Amino acid sequence: MTATSDDRVTTGDDAERAAVLHFRTCPLCEAGCGLEVAVRDGAVTRIRGDRANLFSKGFICPKGSSLKQLHEDPDRLRGPVVRRGDDPASAAWEEVSWDEAFAEIERRLLPVLEAHGRDAAAIYVGNPNAHTMAGTMYLRPLIKALGTTNVFSASTVDQMPKHVSSGLMFGGAGLMPVPDLDRTDYLLMLGANPWESNGSLCTAPDFPGRLKAIQARGGRFVVVDPRRSRTAAEADEHLAIIPGTDTQFLLALANVLFADGLVDLGALAGFTNGLDEVRSLVAPFTPEAVAGISGIDAAVTRRLAHELAAAPSAAVYGRIGTHTTSFGTLASWAVDVLNVLTGNLDRPGGAMFPSAAHDRAPKPGPGRGYVTGRRTSRVKGYPEVNGEFPAAALADEIETPGSGQVRALVTVAGNPVVSTPNSDRLDAALASLDCMVSVDIYRNETTRHAHVILPPPSALERSECHLAFFSLSVRNHVQWSPPVFEPTGPGEHEILARLALLLSGMGADADPAVMDDLLVTALLQQAQTAADSPIADRSLEELTAALSGASAVDRLLDAMLRTSARGEFFGARPGGLSLDALAANPHGIDLGALEPRLPALLRTPTERIELAPPTIVADVPRLAATLTAAPRDGEVLLVGRRHLRSNNSWMHNLDVLVKGKPRCTLQVHPDDAGRFGLTDGGRAQVASRVGKVVAPVEVTDEIRPGVVSLPHGWGHDRPGTDLTVAAAHAGVNSNVLTDEEVLDPLSGNAALNAIPVMVSPVSGGAPD
Ligand code: SF4
């Protein structure tokens, strides 16, 4: 049986006559906006927001409509390529068949594993995997088949602190509360710029519109950011904090709540541990003690604490600027401590736990809790977190000889040479690998080192369901869409499955359907053995035969949906969710506003919120030591920034997104420009412990004195890439400056913000 969809509508518009409209989810960022894609004669004629989409209601950003250009980009790989030559800068690339590509991988990769063991291989998983069904469903089997402990991902340059604090406080790394944007009266937002990024770890199409709605209904939103970002400019109040001090500021707010008798846990009081310990932990962080290092006046901190406590509902939300520091986990913890202390966790208008469409019913009883450090990295001894080691440690593991040295690498999307710390070092390390295989649509700064590149189809050639983000959505909902165009090669799930089977010793020509069957069977068997399963007595063959979907990922999705808490269980619960139900609703299915879910959702062994987990408590003295740290002479602090037309590094090859005024500039406050002899439009050298770059200067009072900013994701001037447009708008790579030795010790997350740098003018070819 195959799911059908009524998403194909012939337009009556003269200009679009004979075009067919396809409604689908934009996969480019967490917002997952609904798109309307018009196709005529096999080509996209227009992409705009789907006004009938129940969740995004027509909202779209400039990146969404560029899916057409991404699909048509001549530099996008359409078939596998093999590198001929050792030096990526001068090597030739040969187009080969899929069979030849897998045979080449078998020839190169397996001997490395046989000679040196499974840990001689590493895998790096990039951010785009969270946006595809194949990434969500097939990466785990691939990692298992590779059999290595050397697993790295973009999570440790982004969000790992939130996973760790959630794991320790709520018992599950995926239990991440999001601000209930549509009902809150007060939002305190740190290190986030949703006017440009449209939100992260908080799925909310038209985030800016939702913020304006807070103001329109008489509420307030306050932004804490070293830059007057577009979001800060629209806020009711902007606090230009000194980078790297968000955690101390958050604990100062908690300090005031305790000192002024404003703590009120409300319903949470019945299942929260550790309140007294938190009171002791925050005692040193008085507003006065924190004011000197954060630049936030003590009176302002006190007022904000009182506002938070007095608001009918309020949410504190911290994002990448808070996570990508050496105190990332403490910052993430402090955010939710404030949500608990004000009684705003798990209540409408506060910070709430979404319920994903494919979630199964929560297990009753205590959870096993959350642990990290089940093993440590070979070279630096970093603890494992969520089964991974820090991306910042990858170069160490490649460069350092000895048993377990990484000699082969598989990358699946991502561009760590641009997005992880001390890029130049990683770039050099990748050049020394015996074998590298990349699953990627581009030959970019990272994949130019690969010996074989396997390109998945374009985003318009696959079915779409934003599975990873339903559990982060400010409103419960679900949507799915079939491919706009039939893929011209194997689907991404087939590529990953074939790679996994090859690594399992089943040969280069193994049939990916073997993996599909294994995954479907495992999923259905799990559902059959759950307590009170309505399908316990049904035969596996019957259930498998009843699945809808034209591809394996769709059939797996159908199995997930039908056996979820809202599922139709193969007819046992009529009206429940299934792929067919989603196909019949191309503008999405609204599953309602967020609802309180605690304490049932908690997976801590105590079945209570752990407000003072020992791992966190043990790290607070490190933070307290910063209160008396002396500033270092001559240094300024480097921070990153986002732009609406940029999506990390990988959308820079689309002219429609990069044209216009160069955006990769070093933002400098006028006072600092005077101090360092910099001029607007001139050039500056920026130097850190690990590297230096020369960038054009933009003098602006948008940034606070003592801070400079470079956007991330640029630096497209390395030889051997095939990114024609990006190379013409190369910019400089901010991660040449970030330091792989500076991490958040609890999560392994890289510190990409608050990097100490020296700035000097450049005239002609050299620094003055
Ligand atoms: S905000 Fe994100 S999901 Fe929405 S159109 Fe833009 S890139 Fe796509």
Short mmCIF file of C-alpha atoms in Angstrom, two decimals, residues 119 121-126 143 148-156 160 377-378 382 387-398 406 408-412 416 420:
data_model
loop_
_atom_site.label_atom_id
_atom_site.label_comp_id
_atom_site.label_asym_id
_atom_site.label_seq_id
_atom_site.Cartn_x
_atom_site.Cartn_y
_atom_site.Cartn_z
CA ASP A 119 38.53 2.71 16.82
CA ALA A 121 37.79 4.98 12.29
CA ALA A 122 35.83 8.03 13.41
CA ILE A 123 32.54 9.47 12.29
CA TYR A 124 31.49 13.12 12.21
CA VAL A 125 27.79 13.85 11.89
CA GLY A 126 26.78 17.33 10.75
CA ILE A 143 27.49 4.22 13.75
CA THR A 148 33.95 2.83 16.84
CA THR A 149 33.91 4.83 20.05
CA ASN A 150 35.21 7.81 18.10
CA VAL A 151 31.89 9.49 17.41
CA PHE A 152 31.81 13.27 16.87
CA SER A 153 29.05 15.63 15.82
CA ALA A 154 28.00 19.23 15.45
CA SER A 155 26.20 18.90 18.78
CA THR A 156 29.44 19.71 20.60
CA MET A 160 25.33 19.70 23.99
CA SER A 377 38.72 10.12 24.75
CA ARG A 378 42.10 8.53 24.10
CA TYR A 382 37.46 14.01 27.68
CA GLY A 387 27.87 8.63 23.13
CA GLU A 388 30.15 11.30 21.65
CA PHE A 389 33.47 12.98 22.21
CA PRO A 390 34.00 16.72 21.65
CA ALA A 391 34.34 17.73 18.01
CA ALA A 392 37.18 19.94 19.21
CA ALA A 393 39.15 16.78 20.04
CA LEU A 394 38.98 15.23 16.56
CA ALA A 395 42.33 16.66 15.40
CA ASP A 396 44.02 15.30 18.55
CA GLU A 397 42.72 11.83 17.81
CA ILE A 398 43.94 11.93 14.20
CA VAL A 406 42.10 7.68 14.08
CA ALA A 408 39.90 6.87 8.72
CA LEU A 409 36.90 9.17 8.88
CA VAL A 410 33.32 9.06 7.69
CA THR A 411 31.49 12.39 7.55
CA VAL A 412 27.78 12.67 6.98
CA PRO A 416 33.90 20.69 10.52
CA THR A 420 34.81 23.52 14.63
#
